[in-house]
Amino acid sequence: MKPCERTVQLVAASMGRDLERDEALFLKEHAAVCPECRAHLAASDTAIGILKGGLVPQEIDTPPLFNERLRERLRERAGHPSWYRYLPQIRFRRFELGFLATLLLLAVGAVTFFYFHEDAPQPQLVTQKEVSTDTPLSIDLEYLAVHPIAEVTVTIELDEGVVFHSDYREIADARSHTWKGRFNEGINSIPFMVTVEKPGIREIRTRADIGDWRHEHRITLTSNGKMLTMAMYRLPKRRI
Amino acid sequence: MTGRETRNSEQKELAARAAGGDIRAFEELIMAERPRLYSFALAMSGGNHADAADVLQEAFIKAFVNIRRFRGDSSFGTWLWRIVHNEFLNYRVALRSRPIRQEGDDETVSRLPSDHPGPAESLIAAERRAKVLELVALLPPKYREAIVMIDIREQPYDETAELLGISMSALKTRLMRAREKFSELVRKRKEHFI
């Protein structure tokens, strides 16, 4: 059961200011007759009571060697700047961008061709589609289970330049997500949406750990700024 | 020019130098915020110094790499806090997958100096602090950061809402839910507090 709306409003009001006398009196009297509100107020009081009182000092010096290690890493970064630090300075005209995208597509095609002609077990093309870059790309990871599986962990990792599409910032800002749950007999689908922020070739890597086996997908996203081509490959399963 | 405008102007200049690869300029920029950020990171990571240091290092490196994106619309401190906050959301899986605190681990909050140190501070009090932080670390990140910022660090509501990029009412709702969840954890783990 939820607490009454008035109680919730007053608890919210008490954050950042003292309650008026009549407001405090209302809470006291109401809590005496309403178990849900009493539990809600008790939870709030318990938390505040435990958490207040200098659990962690407001300022703490970083551990020894923290600054030295940071300086070392900053030097590495400053000495070997990422390419994308220069990207804002590069301005492509539209036909140049198209030409570069075509070159990239050809390069991917060549690499894929040679990769597929090795003797080792090969990735299989699962699905391929082309969509406009104006809309988020919806992707379904599908797993066929011949019997129910109690515990499955699926992890999705994104390259730089690809972001999860979600109204929730904690999802949209993350570089990877992990889903844990069970699979039913038949097809189990894990859908997610992404947006490609920058033209070029990006990759999404997924892995599903089922018992001792790892099932992986590689999803290649090739964007020329207008259209986005997605190709999903299933890698041979392997023992963890 | 007011003191704040002068400071913003200095920060923009330092940021411009840092964008050109000047490490000293970047260190100067982060110097003022570092102790506060480390305190926040430590509370967010359940008192685990190794995790707090890892997350803060990654956040500082990201800030350095992306320093060109700092345009001075907000203060550098606010910009940096947001990066640290995002880094904790990214690290949540990693942090949850490892034990929060091992017995005998001397990198825990029980070794932290208190705001009110003195002979009266007992080992029990220090242990209790560590255990409370362990419970805080079990909360989902968005609830954890609300509790860490408002209840533990006692940051102003308006400042916290701005840092988290949410409205005041959203922050209050989140905090209420966070306190409920924390209180549930306390009930379930009463032995922590005996």
Tab-separated table of C-alpha atoms in Angstrom:
chain	number	residue	atom	x	y	z
A	1	MET	CA	0.000	0.000	0.000
A	2	LYS	CA	1.138	3.518	-0.754
A	3	PRO	CA	1.160	6.379	1.746
A	4	CYS	CA	-1.470	9.097	1.363
A	5	GLU	CA	-0.740	11.870	-1.124
A	6	ARG	CA	-0.862	14.594	1.542
A	7	THR	CA	1.783	12.759	3.584
A	8	VAL	CA	4.042	12.405	0.566
A	9	GLN	CA	3.584	16.112	-0.215
A	10	LEU	CA	4.462	17.114	3.334
A	11	VAL	CA	7.500	14.838	3.482
A	12	ALA	CA	8.680	16.413	0.216
A	13	ALA	CA	7.970	19.857	1.640
A	14	SER	CA	10.023	19.062	4.731
A	15	MET	CA	13.062	18.607	2.485
A	16	GLY	CA	14.834	21.932	2.507
A	17	ARG	CA	12.536	23.688	5.017
A	18	ASP	CA	10.945	23.147	8.428
A	19	LEU	CA	7.286	22.197	8.364
A	20	GLU	CA	4.704	24.665	9.675
A	21	ARG	CA	3.220	23.767	13.033
A	22	ASP	CA	-0.161	22.729	11.576
A	23	GLU	CA	1.578	20.605	8.909
A	24	ALA	CA	3.678	18.787	11.515
A	25	LEU	CA	0.595	18.275	13.679
A	26	PHE	CA	-1.333	16.829	10.734
A	27	LEU	CA	1.454	14.305	10.067
A	28	LYS	CA	1.614	13.266	13.719
A	29	GLU	CA	-2.130	12.810	14.076
A	30	HIS	CA	-2.579	11.170	10.682
A	31	ALA	CA	0.304	8.724	11.232
A	32	ALA	CA	-1.384	7.561	14.430
A	33	VAL	CA	-4.377	6.255	12.456
A	34	CYS	CA	-2.809	5.392	9.053
A	35	PRO	CA	-0.378	2.415	9.034
A	36	GLU	CA	0.909	3.131	5.484
A	37	CYS	CA	1.811	6.711	6.325
A	38	ARG	CA	3.269	5.622	9.663
A	39	ALA	CA	5.550	3.139	7.848
A	40	HIS	CA	6.494	5.777	5.254
A	41	LEU	CA	7.447	8.311	7.950
A	42	ALA	CA	9.307	5.693	9.969
A	43	ALA	CA	11.336	4.684	6.907
A	44	SER	CA	12.282	8.275	6.267
A	45	ASP	CA	13.198	8.876	9.926
A	46	THR	CA	15.259	5.662	10.087
A	47	ALA	CA	17.242	6.620	7.003
A	48	ILE	CA	17.844	10.190	8.097
A	49	GLY	CA	18.746	9.126	11.624
A	50	ILE	CA	21.348	6.640	10.433
A	51	LEU	CA	22.778	8.674	7.584
A	52	LYS	CA	23.224	12.028	9.274
A	53	GLY	CA	26.205	12.648	11.438
A	54	GLY	CA	29.511	12.771	9.615
A	55	LEU	CA	29.587	9.363	7.961
A	56	VAL	CA	32.163	10.660	5.531
A	57	PRO	CA	34.118	13.906	5.919
A	58	GLN	CA	33.152	16.601	3.427
A	59	GLU	CA	36.661	16.673	2.001
A	60	ILE	CA	39.196	13.849	1.882
A	61	ASP	CA	42.681	13.828	0.430
A	62	THR	CA	43.134	11.357	-2.391
A	63	PRO	CA	45.280	8.310	-1.498
A	64	PRO	CA	49.069	8.388	-1.816
A	65	LEU	CA	50.240	8.009	-5.431
A	66	PHE	CA	46.810	8.984	-6.786
A	67	ASN	CA	48.102	12.295	-8.123
A	68	GLU	CA	51.295	10.766	-9.512
A	69	ARG	CA	49.348	8.048	-11.286
A	70	LEU	CA	46.892	10.608	-12.651
A	71	ARG	CA	49.720	12.827	-13.926
A	72	GLU	CA	51.309	9.826	-15.608
A	73	ARG	CA	48.046	8.934	-17.350
A	74	LEU	CA	47.434	12.550	-18.358
A	75	ARG	CA	50.910	12.677	-19.901
A	76	GLU	CA	50.127	9.539	-21.899
A	77	ARG	CA	46.916	11.175	-23.121
A	78	ALA	CA	48.571	14.482	-23.908
A	79	GLY	CA	51.379	12.708	-25.761
A	80	HIS	CA	49.051	10.507	-27.782
A	81	PRO	CA	45.876	12.511	-28.308
A	82	SER	CA	42.855	10.645	-29.630
A	83	TRP	CA	41.885	11.264	-33.229
A	84	TYR	CA	38.545	12.595	-32.230
A	85	ARG	CA	40.184	15.489	-30.413
A	86	TYR	CA	40.927	16.785	-33.893
A	87	LEU	CA	37.551	15.955	-35.417
A	88	PRO	CA	35.885	19.315	-34.701
A	89	GLN	CA	38.570	20.975	-36.824
A	90	ILE	CA	37.832	18.829	-39.874
A	91	ARG	CA	35.034	19.994	-42.149
A	92	PHE	CA	33.820	17.613	-44.863
A	93	ARG	CA	31.674	18.597	-47.785
A	94	ARG	CA	28.780	16.219	-48.403
A	95	PHE	CA	30.250	14.423	-51.448
A	96	GLU	CA	33.561	13.941	-49.601
A	97	LEU	CA	31.710	12.348	-46.703
A	98	GLY	CA	29.875	10.024	-49.114
A	99	PHE	CA	33.165	9.091	-50.771
A	100	LEU	CA	34.758	8.327	-47.385
A	101	ALA	CA	31.729	6.269	-46.328
A	102	THR	CA	31.972	4.254	-49.590
A	103	LEU	CA	35.681	3.644	-48.953
A	104	LEU	CA	34.899	2.502	-45.428
A	105	LEU	CA	32.179	0.159	-46.710
A	106	LEU	CA	34.596	-1.344	-49.250
A	107	ALA	CA	37.236	-1.786	-46.545
A	108	VAL	CA	34.746	-3.531	-44.279
A	109	GLY	CA	33.628	-5.701	-47.176
A	110	ALA	CA	37.220	-6.705	-47.908
A	111	VAL	CA	38.020	-7.457	-44.284
A	112	THR	CA	34.791	-9.435	-43.893
A	113	PHE	CA	35.496	-11.373	-47.129
A	114	PHE	CA	38.952	-12.460	-46.009
A	115	TYR	CA	37.777	-13.133	-42.485
A	116	PHE	CA	35.010	-15.408	-43.733
A	117	HIS	CA	37.402	-17.446	-45.864
A	118	GLU	CA	39.519	-18.726	-43.045
A	119	ASP	CA	39.243	-22.371	-42.077
A	120	ALA	CA	38.143	-21.693	-38.514
A	121	PRO	CA	34.395	-21.678	-37.651
A	122	GLN	CA	33.001	-18.530	-39.193
A	123	PRO	CA	30.616	-15.836	-38.017
A	124	GLN	CA	27.184	-16.134	-39.583
A	125	LEU	CA	25.260	-13.193	-40.942
A	126	VAL	CA	22.008	-13.179	-38.976
A	127	THR	CA	20.305	-10.070	-40.259
A	128	GLN	CA	21.011	-6.952	-42.280
A	129	LYS	CA	18.984	-3.788	-42.737
A	130	GLU	CA	19.257	-0.157	-43.755
A	131	VAL	CA	17.466	2.686	-41.995
A	132	SER	CA	17.610	6.471	-41.923
A	133	THR	CA	19.959	7.953	-39.322
A	134	ASP	CA	17.124	10.292	-38.286
A	135	THR	CA	15.446	7.548	-36.277
A	136	PRO	CA	16.874	5.339	-33.527
A	137	LEU	CA	17.798	1.836	-34.629
A	138	SER	CA	15.835	-0.951	-32.978
A	139	ILE	CA	17.760	-4.196	-32.526
A	140	ASP	CA	16.442	-7.533	-31.321
A	141	LEU	CA	18.846	-10.100	-29.932
A	142	GLU	CA	17.141	-13.449	-30.362
A	143	TYR	CA	18.117	-16.701	-28.699
A	144	LEU	CA	16.446	-20.027	-29.353
A	145	ALA	CA	16.316	-22.219	-26.264
A	146	VAL	CA	15.386	-25.896	-26.638
A	147	HIS	CA	14.531	-26.072	-22.940
A	148	PRO	CA	14.076	-23.476	-20.160
A	149	ILE	CA	17.332	-22.022	-18.830
A	150	ALA	CA	17.256	-20.670	-15.281
A	151	GLU	CA	20.175	-18.280	-15.401
A	152	VAL	CA	21.383	-16.253	-18.366
A	153	THR	CA	23.555	-13.138	-18.421
A	154	VAL	CA	23.508	-10.988	-21.546
A	155	THR	CA	25.895	-8.049	-21.885
A	156	ILE	CA	25.692	-5.400	-24.606
A	157	GLU	CA	28.707	-3.136	-25.175
A	158	LEU	CA	28.802	-0.108	-27.464
A	159	ASP	CA	31.641	1.517	-29.382
A	160	GLU	CA	32.301	5.226	-29.026
A	161	GLY	CA	29.883	7.114	-31.254
A	162	VAL	CA	26.949	4.803	-30.525
A	163	VAL	CA	24.610	5.443	-27.585
A	164	PHE	CA	21.637	3.637	-26.124
A	165	HIS	CA	18.379	5.366	-26.996
A	166	SER	CA	16.327	5.783	-23.844
A	167	ASP	CA	14.375	8.399	-21.911
A	168	TYR	CA	16.307	7.342	-18.822
A	169	ARG	CA	19.631	9.111	-18.544
A	170	GLU	CA	21.259	6.291	-16.621
A	171	ILE	CA	20.545	3.990	-19.564
A	172	ALA	CA	21.350	6.513	-22.301
A	173	ASP	CA	24.644	7.535	-20.670
A	174	ALA	CA	25.945	3.997	-20.127
A	175	ARG	CA	28.430	2.342	-22.482
A	176	SER	CA	27.214	-1.138	-21.656
A	177	HIS	CA	24.255	-2.900	-20.124
A	178	THR	CA	23.926	-6.298	-18.523
A	179	TRP	CA	20.664	-8.223	-18.374
A	180	LYS	CA	20.208	-11.201	-16.082
A	181	GLY	CA	17.244	-13.513	-16.136
A	182	ARG	CA	15.828	-16.792	-17.392
A	183	PHE	CA	15.133	-18.039	-20.883
A	184	ASN	CA	11.902	-19.855	-21.722
A	185	GLU	CA	11.683	-22.681	-24.212
A	186	GLY	CA	11.491	-21.200	-27.713
A	187	ILE	CA	12.658	-17.810	-28.961
A	188	ASN	CA	13.776	-15.342	-26.319
A	189	SER	CA	14.139	-11.771	-27.477
A	190	ILE	CA	16.149	-8.969	-25.871
A	191	PRO	CA	15.312	-5.717	-27.647
A	192	PHE	CA	17.223	-2.446	-27.342
A	193	MET	CA	17.548	0.802	-29.271
A	194	VAL	CA	20.638	2.751	-30.245
A	195	THR	CA	21.484	5.967	-32.017
A	196	VAL	CA	24.648	6.459	-34.046
A	197	GLU	CA	26.000	9.881	-33.197
A	198	LYS	CA	28.844	10.157	-35.700
A	199	PRO	CA	29.237	8.892	-39.267
A	200	GLY	CA	31.653	6.008	-39.774
A	201	ILE	CA	31.800	2.370	-38.816
A	202	ARG	CA	30.810	1.444	-35.282
A	203	GLU	CA	30.429	-1.869	-33.549
A	204	ILE	CA	28.180	-3.346	-30.897
A	205	ARG	CA	29.389	-6.455	-29.102
A	206	THR	CA	27.043	-8.751	-27.240
A	207	ARG	CA	27.639	-11.874	-25.238
A	208	ALA	CA	25.232	-14.252	-23.590
A	209	ASP	CA	26.688	-16.515	-20.954
A	210	ILE	CA	24.617	-19.674	-20.641
A	211	GLY	CA	26.130	-22.299	-18.391
A	212	ASP	CA	29.665	-22.979	-19.616
A	213	TRP	CA	29.023	-21.517	-23.038
A	214	ARG	CA	29.352	-18.010	-24.392
A	215	HIS	CA	27.229	-16.931	-27.375
A	216	GLU	CA	28.418	-13.725	-29.015
A	217	HIS	CA	27.149	-11.320	-31.656
A	218	ARG	CA	28.966	-8.558	-33.510
A	219	ILE	CA	26.757	-5.837	-34.918
A	220	THR	CA	28.387	-3.545	-37.454
A	221	LEU	CA	26.823	-0.140	-37.982
A	222	THR	CA	27.970	1.834	-41.027
A	223	SER	CA	26.674	5.372	-41.258
A	224	ASN	CA	27.285	7.970	-43.953
A	225	GLY	CA	25.406	10.596	-41.963
A	226	LYS	CA	22.102	9.964	-43.784
A	227	MET	CA	21.617	6.206	-43.928
A	228	LEU	CA	22.664	3.563	-41.474
A	229	THR	CA	23.414	-0.016	-42.503
A	230	MET	CA	23.286	-2.640	-39.820
A	231	ALA	CA	24.730	-6.139	-40.158
A	232	MET	CA	24.465	-8.602	-37.303
A	233	TYR	CA	26.844	-11.580	-37.168
A	234	ARG	CA	26.638	-14.539	-34.817
A	235	LEU	CA	30.058	-15.789	-33.730
A	236	PRO	CA	30.703	-19.488	-33.113
A	237	LYS	CA	29.811	-20.330	-29.520
A	238	ARG	CA	32.734	-21.126	-27.269
A	239	ARG	CA	33.411	-22.471	-23.817
A	240	ILE	CA	33.979	-19.833	-21.148
B	1	MET	CA	34.040	42.183	-12.864
B	2	THR	CA	32.730	40.152	-9.881
B	3	GLY	CA	34.767	37.505	-8.132
B	4	ARG	CA	32.690	34.773	-9.762
B	5	GLU	CA	33.161	36.237	-13.241
B	6	THR	CA	36.894	36.491	-12.622
B	7	ARG	CA	36.979	32.860	-11.514
B	8	ASN	CA	34.973	31.746	-14.586
B	9	SER	CA	37.299	33.689	-16.834
B	10	GLU	CA	40.339	32.066	-15.162
B	11	GLN	CA	38.745	28.648	-15.543
B	12	LYS	CA	38.094	29.206	-19.252
B	13	GLU	CA	41.702	30.249	-19.738
B	14	LEU	CA	42.993	27.208	-17.850
B	15	ALA	CA	40.604	24.975	-19.811
B	16	ALA	CA	41.911	26.407	-23.083
B	17	ARG	CA	45.482	25.665	-22.001
B	18	ALA	CA	44.477	22.159	-20.883
B	19	ALA	CA	42.830	21.594	-24.279
B	20	GLY	CA	46.235	22.316	-25.804
B	21	GLY	CA	47.755	19.540	-23.682
B	22	ASP	CA	48.900	21.603	-20.678
B	23	ILE	CA	48.680	19.108	-17.808
B	24	ARG	CA	49.553	21.650	-15.114
B	25	ALA	CA	46.640	23.835	-16.192
B	26	PHE	CA	44.311	20.835	-15.925
B	27	GLU	CA	45.668	19.909	-12.492
B	28	GLU	CA	45.079	23.450	-11.337
B	29	LEU	CA	41.494	23.255	-12.603
B	30	ILE	CA	40.665	20.073	-10.702
B	31	MET	CA	42.629	20.912	-7.554
B	32	ALA	CA	39.820	22.725	-5.715
B	33	GLU	CA	37.209	20.050	-6.388
B	34	ARG	CA	39.385	16.990	-5.850
B	35	PRO	CA	38.927	16.503	-2.049
B	36	ARG	CA	35.153	17.001	-2.291
B	37	LEU	CA	34.895	14.693	-5.278
B	38	TYR	CA	36.956	12.047	-3.547
B	39	SER	CA	34.682	12.244	-0.505
B	40	PHE	CA	31.664	11.798	-2.810
B	41	ALA	CA	33.354	8.931	-4.673
B	42	LEU	CA	34.207	7.182	-1.414
B	43	ALA	CA	30.633	7.417	-0.145
B	44	MET	CA	29.320	6.185	-3.512
B	45	SER	CA	31.645	3.186	-3.517
B	46	GLY	CA	30.702	1.966	-0.055
B	47	GLY	CA	33.885	3.248	1.551
B	48	ASN	CA	36.149	1.313	-0.802
B	49	HIS	CA	39.205	3.456	-1.535
B	50	ALA	CA	40.310	1.372	-4.510
B	51	ASP	CA	36.950	1.767	-6.291
B	52	ALA	CA	36.679	5.446	-5.395
B	53	ALA	CA	40.174	6.135	-6.742
B	54	ASP	CA	39.527	4.104	-9.931
B	55	VAL	CA	36.303	5.907	-10.750
B	56	LEU	CA	37.755	9.331	-10.008
B	57	GLN	CA	40.842	8.644	-12.144
B	58	GLU	CA	38.662	7.585	-15.072
B	59	ALA	CA	36.461	10.658	-14.638
B	60	PHE	CA	39.474	12.995	-14.570
B	61	ILE	CA	40.918	11.387	-17.696
B	62	LYS	CA	37.555	11.797	-19.477
B	63	ALA	CA	37.393	15.410	-18.355
B	64	PHE	CA	40.880	16.015	-19.773
B	65	VAL	CA	40.109	14.324	-23.086
B	66	ASN	CA	36.818	16.216	-23.421
B	67	ILE	CA	37.978	19.532	-22.022
B	68	ARG	CA	37.152	21.233	-25.332
B	69	ARG	CA	33.495	20.575	-24.597
B	70	PHE	CA	33.658	22.763	-21.499
B	71	ARG	CA	32.219	26.036	-22.758
B	72	GLY	CA	31.889	27.842	-19.440
B	73	ASP	CA	28.049	27.776	-19.439
B	74	SER	CA	28.261	26.344	-15.926
B	75	SER	CA	31.209	26.460	-13.542
B	76	PHE	CA	34.029	24.002	-14.160
B	77	GLY	CA	33.169	22.374	-10.813
B	78	THR	CA	29.606	21.610	-11.944
B	79	TRP	CA	30.863	20.273	-15.272
B	80	LEU	CA	33.382	18.028	-13.486
B	81	TRP	CA	30.800	16.757	-10.961
B	82	ARG	CA	28.567	15.690	-13.836
B	83	ILE	CA	31.379	13.665	-15.369
B	84	VAL	CA	32.060	11.914	-12.051
B	85	HIS	CA	28.336	11.247	-11.625
B	86	ASN	CA	28.154	9.701	-15.131
B	87	GLU	CA	31.241	7.641	-14.450
B	88	PHE	CA	29.543	6.086	-11.421
B	89	LEU	CA	26.558	5.136	-13.557
B	90	ASN	CA	28.939	3.459	-16.017
B	91	TYR	CA	30.781	1.659	-13.263
B	92	ARG	CA	27.735	0.334	-11.490
B	93	VAL	CA	28.002	-3.182	-12.907
B	94	ALA	CA	31.669	-3.426	-12.078
B	95	LEU	CA	31.163	-2.149	-8.555
B	96	ARG	CA	28.276	-4.483	-7.871
B	97	SER	CA	30.127	-7.513	-9.116
B	98	ARG	CA	32.815	-7.339	-6.485
B	99	PRO	CA	32.550	-7.617	-2.713
B	100	ILE	CA	31.980	-4.221	-1.192
B	101	ARG	CA	34.151	-4.785	1.808
B	102	GLN	CA	36.315	-7.638	2.973
B	103	GLU	CA	36.958	-8.381	6.594
B	104	GLY	CA	40.324	-7.008	7.573
B	105	ASP	CA	40.512	-4.836	4.474
B	106	ASP	CA	42.447	-1.835	5.601
B	107	GLU	CA	41.271	0.236	2.664
B	108	THR	CA	37.855	0.727	4.179
B	109	VAL	CA	36.052	3.632	5.624
B	110	SER	CA	36.691	2.419	9.157
B	111	ARG	CA	40.123	4.024	8.750
B	112	LEU	CA	38.639	7.313	7.659
B	113	PRO	CA	39.224	10.371	9.765
B	114	SER	CA	35.999	11.610	11.292
B	115	ASP	CA	34.809	15.188	11.011
B	116	HIS	CA	34.918	15.185	14.818
B	117	PRO	CA	37.948	13.116	15.722
B	118	GLY	CA	38.884	12.692	19.327
B	119	PRO	CA	39.588	10.150	21.997
B	120	ALA	CA	35.857	9.556	22.506
B	121	GLU	CA	35.470	8.137	19.031
B	122	SER	CA	35.326	4.408	19.500
B	123	LEU	CA	36.167	1.616	17.138
B	124	ILE	CA	32.495	0.615	17.273
B	125	ALA	CA	31.472	3.967	15.833
B	126	ALA	CA	33.987	3.590	13.011
B	127	GLU	CA	32.781	0.050	12.287
B	128	ARG	CA	29.204	1.247	12.260
B	129	ARG	CA	30.047	3.971	9.734
B	130	ALA	CA	31.629	1.367	7.495
B	131	LYS	CA	28.579	-0.855	7.727
B	132	VAL	CA	26.187	1.974	6.944
B	133	LEU	CA	28.205	2.832	3.852
B	134	GLU	CA	28.130	-0.821	2.811
B	135	LEU	CA	24.351	-0.668	2.870
B	136	VAL	CA	24.313	2.606	0.930
B	137	ALA	CA	26.462	0.944	-1.727
B	138	LEU	CA	23.773	-1.710	-2.206
B	139	LEU	CA	21.284	0.886	-3.448
B	140	PRO	CA	20.836	1.407	-7.194
B	141	PRO	CA	23.087	4.291	-8.350
B	142	LYS	CA	20.374	6.906	-8.796
B	143	TYR	CA	19.084	6.353	-5.257
B	144	ARG	CA	22.586	6.036	-3.872
B	145	GLU	CA	23.713	9.371	-5.262
B	146	ALA	CA	20.601	11.139	-3.928
B	147	ILE	CA	21.307	9.814	-0.433
B	148	VAL	CA	25.038	10.478	-0.672
B	149	MET	CA	24.561	14.051	-1.843
B	150	ILE	CA	21.658	15.134	0.353
B	151	ASP	CA	21.755	13.001	3.495
B	152	ILE	CA	25.418	12.156	3.848
B	153	ARG	CA	27.136	15.163	2.284
B	154	GLU	CA	24.295	17.563	3.097
B	155	GLN	CA	24.566	19.375	-0.221
B	156	PRO	CA	21.833	21.934	-0.966
B	157	TYR	CA	18.813	20.585	-2.829
B	158	ASP	CA	18.976	23.115	-5.673
B	159	GLU	CA	22.676	22.442	-6.260
B	160	THR	CA	22.116	18.664	-6.235
B	161	ALA	CA	19.178	18.880	-8.659
B	162	GLU	CA	21.330	20.949	-11.029
B	163	LEU	CA	24.232	18.513	-10.812
B	164	LEU	CA	21.978	15.538	-11.500
B	165	GLY	CA	20.156	17.371	-14.275
B	166	ILE	CA	16.706	16.790	-12.746
B	167	SER	CA	13.980	19.017	-11.295
B	168	MET	CA	13.671	19.701	-7.568
B	169	SER	CA	10.436	17.700	-7.356
B	170	ALA	CA	12.078	14.765	-9.168
B	171	LEU	CA	14.982	14.941	-6.732
B	172	LYS	CA	12.659	14.928	-3.719
B	173	THR	CA	10.686	11.976	-5.070
B	174	ARG	CA	13.935	10.129	-5.746
B	175	LEU	CA	15.213	10.885	-2.259
B	176	MET	CA	12.002	9.647	-0.641
B	177	ARG	CA	12.227	6.398	-2.579
B	178	ALA	CA	15.928	6.118	-1.736
B	179	ARG	CA	15.238	6.533	1.978
B	180	GLU	CA	12.494	3.892	1.819
B	181	LYS	CA	14.828	1.460	0.083
B	182	PHE	CA	17.635	2.192	2.518
B	183	SER	CA	15.309	1.693	5.450
B	184	GLU	CA	14.219	-1.658	3.951
B	185	LEU	CA	17.872	-2.684	3.764
B	186	VAL	CA	18.377	-1.679	7.380
B	187	ARG	CA	15.385	-3.794	8.429
B	188	LYS	CA	16.662	-6.788	6.468
B	189	ARG	CA	20.164	-6.486	7.914
B	190	LYS	CA	19.486	-5.615	11.497
B	191	GLU	CA	22.492	-7.611	12.586
B	192	HIS	CA	24.632	-4.882	11.038
B	193	PHE	CA	23.597	-2.530	13.753
B	194	ILE	CA	23.631	-4.733	16.837
